[in-house]
Amino acid sequence: MLRNREIRLLFGSWLAVTAVSCAGGCWRWGLPGLWCGAGCLVLGGLYALFTRYRYRQIAALCDYLAAVYAGGEPLDIRDNREGELSLLKNDIYKIVSILKRQTRQLGADKAYLAEALQNISHQLKTPLTSLFVMTDLLAEPDLPQERRETFLHSTTEQLGRIQWLVSALLRLARIDAAAVDFKKEDMALCALLQRSLTPLRIPAELAGVQLQLDCPPQLHWRGDLSWTAEAVGNIVKNCIEHTPAGGTVALSCRENPLHIALYIRDTGPGIDQADLGRLFERFYKGQGAGPESVGIGLAMAKAILQSQNADVTAGNWESGAVFTVKLYKQVV
């Protein structure tokens, strides 16, 4: 405590004032002046004890901060009493708790980034290996023309897969970085769904899957038409891939006071219970995923929808899987 320059100055001033008061009081009034000086000494001593107590409390806070800085878990030092020290304890505890929470979040983000990079490298490794093999085979001069055309077709498919993966990852990165300026434009749900289904009609026809649409023409929603159409298209594409030939993927819309619900149902085998909780995780491939599946389409759909006051959930119904997209109404 006495190492503090201000405390030494205050203590010296107090001693000087007390000494002058005692000497002057005794010379002027005698015994009453002596009692006055003694009172000054007692008050000064009490103030010194109180200051020492406060310094011990501050030292305890310093030790607490040093322990937290060394990696220890923050203890609850709040005492919920009045006073400057109590307020200081509460504020320090709040700040330390926030910093610890941010540290844990940064650790989780770092682990997620490492896992994402590992998944991306794994997804790129397979098509790149195939491309190297097919390139070596195409370099053989005595390769039959039929085999050459087959390898060229496979090479084009693998390059398209890599292009789609890189493009999808870039779009996801933009969404994560909040670098996408989602528009707020009024759109008819029918127009949105038609735009989502247009690029999927030929793949659905080749797979023998029928697409059905039931949406009242008066339904409207405010959002980004292009991004939302891509999100819905990814969900429909997933349903087509898991629906056997002769099956159906049906889209229907219903409105209530809170949101517009879009139901996407298929007549496939449904979603395994073990996959329901992880279906929208990035790079997660469920039990029925095909060999060409990357596990990013549904994750992108959820990210796009959640960035626009909407959400998507998955479940099963009596004849297959069902995805429920909720487009929440804007609050004015």
XYZ file of C-alpha atoms in Angstrom:
332
model
C 0.000 0.000 0.000
C 2.791 2.431 0.946
C 4.409 1.806 -2.439
C 1.696 3.998 -3.904
C 3.010 7.570 -4.245
C -0.434 9.085 -3.671
C -0.911 7.069 -0.467
C 2.501 8.158 0.861
C 1.670 11.794 0.082
C -1.723 11.493 1.784
C -0.208 9.723 4.796
C 2.503 12.373 5.191
C -0.044 15.198 4.886
C -2.271 13.539 7.479
C 0.645 13.163 9.930
C 1.620 16.804 9.440
C -1.946 18.056 9.957
C -2.398 15.815 13.006
C 0.887 16.971 14.537
C 0.055 20.649 13.985
C -3.468 20.130 15.347
C -2.211 18.385 18.486
C 0.492 20.957 19.133
C -1.780 23.919 18.474
C -4.689 22.380 20.409
C -2.578 21.568 23.461
C -0.993 25.018 23.502
C -4.353 26.778 23.046
C -6.840 24.606 24.952
C -4.754 22.086 26.859
C -6.405 18.706 27.467
C -9.350 19.203 25.028
C -6.840 19.917 22.289
C -5.036 16.702 23.191
C -8.299 14.779 22.820
C -8.844 16.413 19.437
C -5.429 15.283 18.273
C -6.114 11.758 19.542
C -9.350 11.747 17.557
C -7.434 12.694 14.447
C -5.052 9.803 15.052
C -7.929 7.340 15.488
C -9.698 8.526 12.339
C -6.457 8.350 10.392
C -5.829 4.824 11.638
C -9.326 3.725 10.649
C -8.837 5.239 7.214
C -5.496 3.411 6.897
C -7.147 0.096 7.810
C -9.951 0.694 5.335
C -7.468 1.592 2.599
C -5.474 -1.539 3.364
C -8.642 -3.622 3.045
C -9.454 -2.060 -0.314
C -5.921 -2.717 -1.549
C -6.215 -6.353 -0.536
C -9.430 -6.626 -2.499
C -7.770 -5.048 -5.530
C -4.801 -7.413 -5.139
C -7.222 -10.353 -5.094
C -8.763 -9.068 -8.338
C -5.302 -8.796 -9.875
C -4.534 -12.391 -8.862
C -7.876 -13.442 -10.367
C -7.062 -11.745 -13.670
C -3.579 -13.302 -13.667
C -5.108 -16.761 -13.154
C -7.560 -16.181 -16.017
C -4.728 -14.936 -18.239
C -2.813 -18.133 -17.433
C -5.706 -20.176 -18.814
C -7.800 -20.876 -15.731
C -11.572 -20.956 -15.767
C -13.218 -17.728 -14.541
C -14.692 -18.136 -11.064
C -17.828 -16.278 -10.101
C -16.473 -13.324 -8.102
C -19.705 -11.352 -8.059
C -21.036 -10.464 -4.605
C -24.087 -8.421 -5.670
C -23.540 -5.765 -3.006
C -23.422 -1.998 -3.219
C -20.099 -0.245 -3.514
C -17.388 0.535 -6.004
C -15.492 -2.728 -5.473
C -18.622 -4.815 -5.950
C -19.413 -2.985 -9.176
C -15.817 -3.459 -10.316
C -15.997 -7.202 -9.549
C -19.212 -7.557 -11.514
C -17.827 -5.675 -14.506
C -14.590 -7.683 -14.490
C -16.556 -10.934 -14.299
C -18.749 -9.901 -17.226
C -15.756 -8.934 -19.365
C -13.844 -12.117 -18.512
C -16.904 -14.263 -19.268
C -17.365 -12.563 -22.642
C -13.688 -12.983 -23.513
C -13.751 -16.654 -22.502
C -16.837 -17.244 -24.597
C -15.196 -15.534 -27.571
C -12.069 -17.640 -27.051
C -14.112 -20.830 -27.098
C -15.911 -19.639 -30.229
C -12.602 -18.872 -31.927
C -11.373 -22.348 -31.004
C -14.533 -23.893 -32.441
C -14.174 -21.805 -35.611
C -10.567 -22.898 -35.958
C -11.511 -26.562 -35.572
C -14.351 -26.112 -38.066
C -12.008 -24.445 -40.561
C -9.501 -27.278 -40.247
C -12.254 -29.858 -40.753
C -13.680 -27.914 -43.702
C -10.265 -27.725 -45.374
C -9.830 -31.448 -44.853
C -13.234 -32.151 -46.382
C -12.558 -29.839 -49.333
C -9.212 -31.492 -50.038
C -10.902 -34.895 -49.851
C -13.658 -33.831 -52.245
C -11.121 -32.455 -54.736
C -8.692 -35.351 -54.424
C -11.003 -37.961 -55.984
C -11.828 -36.125 -59.246
C -8.263 -34.842 -59.581
C -6.897 -38.377 -59.261
C -9.340 -39.550 -61.920
C -8.311 -36.686 -64.190
C -4.614 -37.589 -63.898
C -5.347 -41.238 -64.696
C -7.531 -40.432 -67.701
C -5.001 -37.881 -68.972
C -2.306 -40.551 -68.956
C -4.592 -42.954 -70.792
C -5.534 -40.355 -73.391
C -1.835 -39.785 -74.090
C -1.449 -43.365 -75.369
C -1.246 -43.264 -79.180
C -2.827 -46.711 -79.713
C -5.907 -45.999 -77.597
C -9.102 -46.986 -79.499
C -11.328 -44.113 -80.539
C -14.294 -45.455 -78.573
C -12.275 -45.599 -75.364
C -10.853 -42.143 -76.087
C -14.356 -40.677 -76.346
C -15.367 -42.403 -73.115
C -12.384 -40.962 -71.269
C -13.026 -37.509 -72.707
C -16.632 -37.670 -71.507
C -15.495 -38.738 -68.026
C -12.929 -35.960 -67.965
C -15.610 -33.395 -68.803
C -17.836 -34.737 -66.008
C -15.047 -34.574 -63.434
C -14.127 -31.033 -64.487
C -17.782 -30.035 -64.164
C -17.902 -31.546 -60.679
C -14.817 -29.580 -59.617
C -16.251 -26.379 -61.117
C -19.547 -26.855 -59.264
C -17.781 -27.600 -55.980
C -15.516 -24.547 -56.196
C -18.449 -22.324 -57.170
C -20.578 -23.663 -54.295
C -17.761 -23.143 -51.800
C -17.243 -19.573 -52.982
C -20.951 -18.843 -52.588
C -20.954 -20.337 -49.094
C -17.884 -18.299 -48.170
C -19.634 -15.116 -49.313
C -22.686 -15.963 -47.211
C -20.551 -16.740 -44.141
C -18.704 -13.443 -44.537
C -22.024 -11.553 -44.885
C -20.765 -10.313 -48.252
C -24.000 -11.141 -50.082
C -26.463 -8.295 -50.483
C -29.762 -10.184 -50.480
C -32.435 -8.199 -52.249
C -35.839 -7.478 -50.740
C -38.115 -7.706 -53.747
C -41.726 -8.771 -53.936
C -42.091 -12.102 -55.711
C -44.904 -14.486 -56.540
C -44.326 -17.922 -55.043
C -45.412 -19.565 -58.297
C -42.740 -17.663 -60.238
C -40.114 -18.585 -57.635
C -40.948 -22.287 -57.793
C -41.132 -22.326 -61.585
C -37.673 -20.767 -61.706
C -36.398 -23.414 -59.270
C -37.862 -26.292 -61.257
C -36.874 -25.171 -64.775
C -33.263 -26.485 -64.731
C -34.399 -29.700 -62.994
C -37.136 -30.843 -65.382
C -34.784 -32.615 -67.803
C -32.793 -34.425 -65.030
C -36.107 -35.420 -63.423
C -37.406 -36.747 -66.739
C -34.225 -38.733 -67.327
C -34.557 -40.203 -63.815
C -38.201 -41.085 -64.426
C -39.411 -38.763 -61.646
C -42.509 -36.627 -62.027
C -42.554 -33.053 -60.694
C -45.824 -31.673 -59.327
C -46.588 -28.097 -58.243
C -49.535 -26.848 -56.200
C -49.182 -23.170 -55.255
C -51.956 -20.539 -55.090
C -51.140 -17.675 -57.479
C -51.926 -14.965 -54.897
C -49.084 -15.934 -52.549
C -46.242 -13.385 -52.450
C -43.070 -13.028 -50.372
C -40.259 -10.504 -50.131
C -36.766 -11.825 -50.699
C -34.021 -12.414 -53.249
C -35.481 -14.311 -56.191
C -32.214 -15.733 -57.574
C -30.743 -16.919 -54.270
C -34.035 -18.301 -52.977
C -34.643 -20.162 -56.238
C -31.198 -21.738 -55.905
C -31.947 -22.824 -52.327
C -35.281 -24.411 -53.286
C -33.674 -25.982 -56.352
C -30.998 -27.655 -54.220
C -33.686 -29.204 -52.012
C -35.730 -30.419 -55.008
C -32.567 -31.811 -56.623
C -31.838 -33.781 -53.460
C -35.373 -35.217 -53.521
C -35.052 -36.208 -57.193
C -31.782 -38.030 -56.488
C -33.430 -40.082 -53.715
C -36.660 -40.887 -55.558
C -36.790 -44.119 -57.604
C -38.027 -44.181 -61.200
C -41.785 -43.808 -61.395
C -41.866 -41.704 -58.224
C -43.009 -38.152 -57.614
C -41.602 -34.964 -56.094
C -44.469 -32.654 -55.117
C -44.275 -28.992 -54.103
C -47.169 -27.319 -52.286
C -47.644 -23.971 -50.519
C -49.801 -23.003 -47.562
C -50.118 -19.628 -45.820
C -50.782 -18.716 -42.193
C -50.525 -15.394 -40.280
C -46.831 -15.950 -39.465
C -45.278 -17.448 -42.566
C -45.740 -19.170 -45.903
C -44.939 -22.874 -45.684
C -43.490 -24.629 -48.705
C -43.650 -28.435 -48.521
C -41.378 -30.495 -50.765
C -42.323 -34.177 -50.599
C -40.874 -37.157 -52.418
C -41.871 -40.803 -52.685
C -38.441 -42.206 -51.925
C -37.302 -44.373 -49.016
C -37.330 -41.439 -46.599
C -34.574 -40.087 -44.368
C -32.808 -42.361 -41.934
C -33.314 -41.351 -38.312
C -29.541 -41.181 -37.801
C -29.296 -38.561 -40.576
C -32.112 -36.227 -39.545
C -30.035 -34.286 -37.032
C -27.063 -33.806 -39.389
C -28.724 -33.537 -42.778
C -27.896 -29.835 -43.210
C -24.270 -30.081 -42.047
C -21.669 -29.222 -44.639
C -19.996 -32.200 -46.323
C -22.225 -34.619 -44.440
C -23.432 -37.488 -46.606
C -26.329 -39.569 -45.316
C -26.953 -43.274 -45.505
C -28.530 -43.126 -48.962
C -26.140 -40.616 -50.528
C -24.820 -41.492 -53.963
C -21.126 -41.833 -54.804
C -21.115 -38.440 -56.550
C -22.705 -36.645 -53.583
C -20.624 -33.884 -51.994
C -22.894 -33.052 -49.085
C -23.063 -29.317 -49.648
C -26.330 -28.626 -51.467
C -28.650 -28.821 -48.453
C -26.167 -26.882 -46.297
C -26.120 -24.104 -48.870
C -29.925 -24.088 -49.061
C -30.227 -23.654 -45.299
C -27.584 -20.901 -45.229
C -29.356 -18.977 -47.999
C -32.767 -19.276 -46.353
C -31.570 -18.366 -42.857
C -29.956 -15.237 -44.273
C -33.365 -14.090 -45.560
C -35.743 -14.494 -42.619
C -36.567 -18.083 -43.582
C -35.621 -21.620 -42.558
C -35.884 -25.247 -43.641
C -36.392 -28.486 -41.716
C -36.497 -32.117 -42.816
C -38.552 -35.099 -41.787
C -40.496 -38.098 -43.058
C -44.090 -38.605 -44.028
C -46.071 -41.695 -44.896
C -44.567 -42.105 -48.383
C -41.064 -40.645 -48.209
C -39.151 -37.544 -47.133
C -40.567 -34.059 -46.646
C -38.730 -30.722 -46.458
C -40.588 -27.782 -44.925
C -39.429 -24.308 -45.957
C -40.856 -21.511 -43.821
C -40.791 -18.058 -45.437
C -41.521 -15.708 -42.559
C -43.450 -12.538 -43.229
C -41.687 -9.241 -42.774
C -42.651 -7.186 -39.720
C -43.447 -3.601 -40.726
